[in-house]
Amino acid sequence: MTGFDDFETLRVTVADGVAYAEIDNPPVNVMTRSLYDDLARLPEAVAAEPEARVLVLRSADPEFFIAHFDVELIQSAPVDRPAERSERLNGFHRMAERYRTMDTPTICEIGGRVGGGGGELAASCDMRFGTEATTLCQMEVPLGLLPGGTGTQRLHRLLGRSRAMEIVLGGDDIDGRTLYDWGWLNRLLPAERLRAHVEALATRIASFDPETVRLAKQAVLAAGPDVRPGLIEESYLFQETLRTDAAQQRMANFLARGGQTREGERRVGELGAELG
């Protein structure tokens, strides 16, 4: 377990072949630099732990899984030069793709709110389970941005173009029942059964031959088209939005009106409509 001891914002335990990574970054699990760094390092730590054959992401805060990427950190990104297209995936894309393609199956247990980069990370994982209280908000467009952490590419593949457009362009809360009906959630469970269901499924998968599980996951991934060209374009277009006056003003308004506080994040969909 020594490989899991130095995380600042994750508490990792291993039981019955399953690594449970509990996100704990108060007040609302915003993806700050420290949480991002921990999440980026977690796949390698899991791969190095022979007893960890399945990875479950969950939250210490029942109301928030991951609120979104830290808006203050986005504001600090340099915009004094033109946006550039790169031939390489950016750091966030590489992290999200690591969760999607790692040998270990990845499961998200989402009992509350998730949005922005948190929603993009969850959509990159293999499975997502939630309750009626589960709420997704890709709140980037109201901030003058776009979902730049795989969202424009991942949602289209998961849900189809029209539903992806509603989530991305609407920038509003999507409730758990709708997320299940649309296929973003694998199952919609009673709150009191969510944890038990996820643990039972993860333990069942962990009981199977690891090589068989690895090959089966790789076979499923092989069925999809290459996502890399779209991610590279998404990264460029995100940089373009970051350089607009609207983005800078709306991000500032978001924080001034209570963004990244518990009160503001509970109404982040409504808040997005107030930023103009």
Tab-separated table of C-alpha atoms in Angstrom:
chain	number	residue	atom	x	y	z
A	1	MET	CA	0.000	0.000	0.000
A	2	THR	CA	2.998	2.354	0.094
A	3	GLY	CA	2.232	3.571	-3.456
A	4	PHE	CA	-1.020	5.114	-2.218
A	5	ASP	CA	0.314	6.853	0.878
A	6	ASP	CA	1.427	10.178	-0.638
A	7	PHE	CA	-1.832	11.398	-2.190
A	8	GLU	CA	-3.105	14.722	-0.839
A	9	THR	CA	-6.713	14.556	-2.024
A	10	LEU	CA	-7.378	10.828	-2.464
A	11	ARG	CA	-7.772	8.139	0.180
A	12	VAL	CA	-7.050	4.776	-1.403
A	13	THR	CA	-7.806	1.380	0.106
A	14	VAL	CA	-7.665	-2.084	-1.460
A	15	ALA	CA	-10.105	-4.849	-0.532
A	16	ASP	CA	-10.968	-8.086	-2.332
A	17	GLY	CA	-8.972	-7.064	-5.400
A	18	VAL	CA	-10.609	-3.625	-5.706
A	19	ALA	CA	-8.842	-0.269	-5.236
A	20	TYR	CA	-11.281	2.292	-3.838
A	21	ALA	CA	-10.078	5.866	-4.417
A	22	GLU	CA	-12.134	8.296	-2.340
A	23	ILE	CA	-11.953	11.921	-3.477
A	24	ASP	CA	-11.624	14.328	-0.546
A	25	ASN	CA	-10.902	17.928	-1.585
A	26	PRO	CA	-13.232	20.280	0.361
A	27	PRO	CA	-15.323	22.263	0.091
A	28	VAL	CA	-16.865	20.838	-3.115
A	29	ASN	CA	-14.175	18.615	-4.683
A	30	VAL	CA	-13.162	21.204	-7.254
A	31	MET	CA	-10.403	19.716	-9.415
A	32	THR	CA	-7.591	21.890	-8.108
A	33	ARG	CA	-3.981	21.366	-9.134
A	34	SER	CA	-3.437	18.956	-6.225
A	35	LEU	CA	-6.505	16.856	-7.087
A	36	TYR	CA	-5.588	16.870	-10.779
A	37	ASP	CA	-2.038	15.752	-9.956
A	38	ASP	CA	-3.307	12.970	-7.689
A	39	LEU	CA	-5.800	11.757	-10.287
A	40	ALA	CA	-3.077	11.834	-12.957
A	41	ARG	CA	-0.780	9.679	-10.790
A	42	LEU	CA	-3.445	7.230	-9.609
A	43	PRO	CA	-3.514	4.903	-12.662
A	44	GLU	CA	0.211	4.188	-12.376
A	45	ALA	CA	-0.092	3.575	-8.628
A	46	VAL	CA	-2.939	1.134	-9.265
A	47	ALA	CA	-0.983	-0.623	-12.018
A	48	ALA	CA	1.932	-1.077	-9.600
A	49	GLU	CA	-0.277	-2.686	-6.932
A	50	PRO	CA	-0.739	-6.401	-7.793
A	51	GLU	CA	-3.753	-6.738	-5.485
A	52	ALA	CA	-5.661	-3.957	-7.303
A	53	ARG	CA	-7.513	-5.486	-10.251
A	54	VAL	CA	-10.424	-3.005	-10.460
A	55	LEU	CA	-10.472	0.747	-9.702
A	56	VAL	CA	-13.506	2.478	-8.168
A	57	LEU	CA	-13.634	6.290	-7.930
A	58	ARG	CA	-15.985	7.618	-5.241
A	59	SER	CA	-16.320	10.721	-3.082
A	60	ALA	CA	-16.015	11.454	0.625
A	61	ASP	CA	-18.666	14.153	0.069
A	62	PRO	CA	-22.075	12.629	-0.782
A	63	GLU	CA	-23.210	15.860	-2.462
A	64	PHE	CA	-20.237	16.361	-4.808
A	65	PHE	CA	-18.254	13.804	-6.829
A	66	ILE	CA	-16.054	16.351	-8.656
A	67	ALA	CA	-17.616	19.792	-9.100
A	68	HIS	CA	-15.467	20.810	-12.118
A	69	PHE	CA	-11.953	21.955	-12.967
A	70	ASP	CA	-10.671	24.886	-10.921
A	71	VAL	CA	-11.856	28.064	-12.678
A	72	GLU	CA	-9.183	30.154	-10.945
A	73	LEU	CA	-6.556	27.827	-12.418
A	74	ILE	CA	-8.089	28.221	-15.884
A	75	GLN	CA	-8.035	31.995	-15.460
A	76	SER	CA	-4.295	31.859	-14.806
A	77	ALA	CA	-3.542	30.148	-18.136
A	78	PRO	CA	-1.418	32.402	-20.415
A	79	VAL	CA	-3.355	33.945	-23.290
A	80	ASP	CA	-0.795	36.455	-24.568
A	81	ARG	CA	0.014	34.291	-27.600
A	82	PRO	CA	-2.319	32.847	-30.254
A	83	ALA	CA	-3.832	29.415	-29.718
A	84	GLU	CA	-1.819	26.620	-31.307
A	85	ARG	CA	-2.752	23.208	-32.641
A	86	SER	CA	-0.501	20.490	-31.264
A	87	GLU	CA	0.161	17.035	-32.635
A	88	ARG	CA	0.140	15.710	-29.055
A	89	LEU	CA	-2.711	15.328	-26.609
A	90	ASN	CA	-2.633	17.862	-23.793
A	91	GLY	CA	-2.080	16.818	-20.176
A	92	PHE	CA	-5.751	16.526	-19.226
A	93	HIS	CA	-6.530	14.528	-22.354
A	94	ARG	CA	-3.663	12.160	-21.602
A	95	MET	CA	-4.971	11.662	-18.068
A	96	ALA	CA	-8.538	10.976	-19.219
A	97	GLU	CA	-7.309	8.607	-21.931
A	98	ARG	CA	-5.227	6.766	-19.328
A	99	TYR	CA	-8.385	5.957	-17.357
A	100	ARG	CA	-10.161	4.878	-20.533
A	101	THR	CA	-7.385	2.628	-21.823
A	102	MET	CA	-5.674	1.316	-18.657
A	103	ASP	CA	-5.757	-2.462	-18.191
A	104	THR	CA	-7.664	-2.092	-14.919
A	105	PRO	CA	-11.449	-1.608	-15.295
A	106	THR	CA	-12.535	1.825	-14.014
A	107	ILE	CA	-15.877	2.446	-12.279
A	108	CYS	CA	-17.323	5.748	-11.021
A	109	GLU	CA	-19.743	5.792	-8.074
A	110	ILE	CA	-21.505	9.160	-8.386
A	111	GLY	CA	-24.056	9.907	-5.704
A	112	GLY	CA	-24.176	13.686	-6.176
A	113	ARG	CA	-23.088	16.484	-8.484
A	114	VAL	CA	-20.413	16.157	-11.161
A	115	GLY	CA	-19.470	18.653	-13.831
A	116	GLY	CA	-16.862	20.209	-16.081
A	117	GLY	CA	-13.605	18.284	-15.979
A	118	GLY	CA	-15.092	15.922	-13.401
A	119	GLY	CA	-17.826	14.951	-15.834
A	120	GLU	CA	-15.258	14.499	-18.579
A	121	LEU	CA	-13.115	12.240	-16.411
A	122	ALA	CA	-16.167	10.203	-15.397
A	123	ALA	CA	-17.236	9.836	-19.031
A	124	SER	CA	-13.737	8.561	-19.853
A	125	CYS	CA	-14.039	5.745	-17.304
A	126	ASP	CA	-15.519	2.370	-18.204
A	127	MET	CA	-18.709	2.535	-16.109
A	128	ARG	CA	-20.756	5.072	-14.141
A	129	PHE	CA	-23.424	4.338	-11.516
A	130	GLY	CA	-25.654	6.880	-9.820
A	131	THR	CA	-28.931	7.748	-8.100
A	132	GLU	CA	-31.823	10.162	-8.555
A	133	ALA	CA	-29.586	12.762	-6.867
A	134	THR	CA	-26.811	12.374	-9.460
A	135	THR	CA	-26.524	15.604	-11.482
A	136	LEU	CA	-24.251	16.418	-14.421
A	137	CYS	CA	-23.519	19.978	-15.549
A	138	GLN	CA	-21.029	20.702	-18.319
A	139	MET	CA	-20.974	24.359	-17.373
A	140	GLU	CA	-18.221	25.585	-19.687
A	141	VAL	CA	-20.230	27.381	-22.393
A	142	PRO	CA	-21.948	29.701	-19.871
A	143	LEU	CA	-18.399	30.625	-18.763
A	144	GLY	CA	-17.431	31.504	-22.358
A	145	LEU	CA	-15.460	28.265	-22.789
A	146	LEU	CA	-16.129	24.788	-24.152
A	147	PRO	CA	-15.692	21.366	-22.539
A	148	GLY	CA	-11.974	21.040	-23.275
A	149	GLY	CA	-11.126	17.906	-21.290
A	150	THR	CA	-12.573	15.333	-23.766
A	151	GLY	CA	-16.222	16.409	-23.323
A	152	THR	CA	-16.973	17.452	-26.905
A	153	GLN	CA	-15.615	14.126	-28.149
A	154	ARG	CA	-16.700	11.771	-25.373
A	155	LEU	CA	-20.337	12.873	-25.032
A	156	HIS	CA	-20.926	12.597	-28.764
A	157	ARG	CA	-19.739	8.993	-28.700
A	158	LEU	CA	-21.635	8.087	-25.536
A	159	LEU	CA	-24.972	9.778	-26.213
A	160	GLY	CA	-25.164	10.805	-29.857
A	161	ARG	CA	-24.912	14.254	-31.416
A	162	SER	CA	-28.241	15.771	-30.351
A	163	ARG	CA	-27.982	14.890	-26.666
A	164	ALA	CA	-24.335	15.914	-26.585
A	165	MET	CA	-25.360	19.278	-28.051
A	166	GLU	CA	-28.000	19.779	-25.350
A	167	ILE	CA	-25.507	19.051	-22.566
A	168	VAL	CA	-22.658	21.079	-24.084
A	169	LEU	CA	-24.556	24.090	-25.444
A	170	GLY	CA	-27.224	24.215	-22.730
A	171	GLY	CA	-24.665	24.165	-19.919
A	172	ASP	CA	-27.414	23.272	-17.433
A	173	ASP	CA	-28.086	20.555	-14.845
A	174	ILE	CA	-29.021	17.125	-16.212
A	175	ASP	CA	-30.760	14.967	-13.613
A	176	GLY	CA	-29.946	11.373	-12.772
A	177	ARG	CA	-33.059	9.886	-14.392
A	178	THR	CA	-32.271	11.612	-17.687
A	179	LEU	CA	-28.603	10.583	-17.479
A	180	TYR	CA	-29.699	6.970	-17.092
A	181	ASP	CA	-32.295	7.178	-19.885
A	182	TRP	CA	-29.682	8.701	-22.205
A	183	GLY	CA	-27.011	6.111	-21.373
A	184	TRP	CA	-24.555	8.280	-19.425
A	185	LEU	CA	-25.237	6.199	-16.308
A	186	ASN	CA	-25.086	2.402	-16.467
A	187	ARG	CA	-27.748	2.080	-13.765
A	188	LEU	CA	-29.895	4.352	-11.623
A	189	LEU	CA	-30.013	2.922	-8.102
A	190	PRO	CA	-31.644	3.832	-4.783
A	191	ALA	CA	-29.146	5.881	-2.783
A	192	GLU	CA	-28.942	3.226	-0.078
A	193	ARG	CA	-28.027	0.556	-2.647
A	194	LEU	CA	-25.488	2.478	-4.745
A	195	ARG	CA	-22.355	1.591	-2.800
A	196	ALA	CA	-23.315	-2.054	-2.290
A	197	HIS	CA	-24.056	-2.511	-6.002
A	198	VAL	CA	-20.769	-0.964	-7.101
A	199	GLU	CA	-18.782	-3.002	-4.588
A	200	ALA	CA	-20.492	-6.247	-5.615
A	201	LEU	CA	-19.813	-5.644	-9.323
A	202	ALA	CA	-16.217	-4.534	-8.753
A	203	THR	CA	-15.503	-7.529	-6.499
A	204	ARG	CA	-17.054	-9.890	-9.060
A	205	ILE	CA	-14.849	-8.524	-11.861
A	206	ALA	CA	-11.788	-8.656	-9.579
A	207	SER	CA	-12.447	-12.360	-8.935
A	208	PHE	CA	-11.934	-13.245	-12.601
A	209	ASP	CA	-8.592	-13.950	-14.290
A	210	PRO	CA	-6.850	-10.541	-14.657
A	211	GLU	CA	-5.433	-11.326	-18.096
A	212	THR	CA	-8.862	-12.340	-19.377
A	213	VAL	CA	-10.353	-9.090	-18.035
A	214	ARG	CA	-7.534	-7.064	-19.599
A	215	LEU	CA	-7.967	-8.652	-23.015
A	216	ALA	CA	-11.763	-8.347	-22.891
A	217	LYS	CA	-11.518	-4.642	-22.096
A	218	GLN	CA	-9.000	-4.083	-24.898
A	219	ALA	CA	-11.308	-5.902	-27.326
A	220	VAL	CA	-14.212	-3.590	-26.437
A	221	LEU	CA	-11.999	-0.515	-26.850
A	222	ALA	CA	-10.878	-1.754	-30.264
A	223	ALA	CA	-14.450	-1.430	-31.539
A	224	GLY	CA	-14.422	2.385	-31.379
A	225	PRO	CA	-12.963	4.943	-33.820
A	226	ASP	CA	-9.757	6.804	-33.007
A	227	VAL	CA	-10.567	9.694	-30.656
A	228	ARG	CA	-7.182	11.443	-30.863
A	229	PRO	CA	-7.777	13.769	-33.862
A	230	GLY	CA	-10.935	15.124	-32.267
A	231	LEU	CA	-9.213	15.655	-28.925
A	232	ILE	CA	-6.428	17.627	-30.584
A	233	GLU	CA	-8.992	19.884	-32.296
A	234	GLU	CA	-10.920	20.257	-29.030
A	235	SER	CA	-7.747	21.407	-27.269
A	236	TYR	CA	-7.110	24.061	-29.930
A	237	LEU	CA	-10.679	25.363	-29.839
A	238	PHE	CA	-10.638	25.500	-26.038
A	239	GLN	CA	-7.537	27.707	-26.254
A	240	GLU	CA	-9.418	29.942	-28.692
A	241	THR	CA	-12.358	30.387	-26.298
A	242	LEU	CA	-9.973	31.168	-23.434
A	243	ARG	CA	-8.682	34.158	-25.395
A	244	THR	CA	-12.080	35.846	-25.738
A	245	ASP	CA	-13.178	38.777	-23.577
A	246	ALA	CA	-16.408	36.898	-22.831
A	247	ALA	CA	-14.559	33.977	-21.233
A	248	GLN	CA	-12.443	36.189	-19.015
A	249	GLN	CA	-15.442	38.249	-17.871
A	250	ARG	CA	-17.760	35.279	-17.354
A	251	MET	CA	-15.212	33.304	-15.340
A	252	ALA	CA	-14.701	36.338	-13.109
A	253	ASN	CA	-18.492	36.740	-12.721
A	254	PHE	CA	-18.825	33.035	-11.919
A	255	LEU	CA	-16.385	33.269	-9.027
A	256	ALA	CA	-17.809	36.599	-7.807
A	257	ARG	CA	-21.351	35.181	-7.714
A	258	GLY	CA	-20.400	32.163	-5.610
A	259	GLY	CA	-18.838	29.684	-8.015
A	260	GLN	CA	-16.669	27.101	-6.233
A	261	THR	CA	-18.578	27.571	-2.965
A	262	ARG	CA	-21.075	24.987	-1.720
A	263	GLU	CA	-23.988	27.418	-2.107
A	264	GLY	CA	-23.035	28.430	-5.639
A	265	GLU	CA	-22.264	24.924	-6.829
A	266	ARG	CA	-25.662	23.645	-5.675
A	267	ARG	CA	-27.205	25.948	-8.299
A	268	VAL	CA	-24.431	25.961	-10.900
A	269	GLY	CA	-26.892	25.464	-13.756
A	270	GLU	CA	-28.897	28.543	-12.715
A	271	LEU	CA	-25.694	30.433	-12.011
A	272	GLY	CA	-24.545	29.864	-15.585
A	273	ALA	CA	-27.602	31.712	-16.884
A	274	GLU	CA	-26.744	34.771	-14.771
A	275	LEU	CA	-23.225	35.379	-16.053
A	276	GLY	CA	-23.925	37.529	-19.104
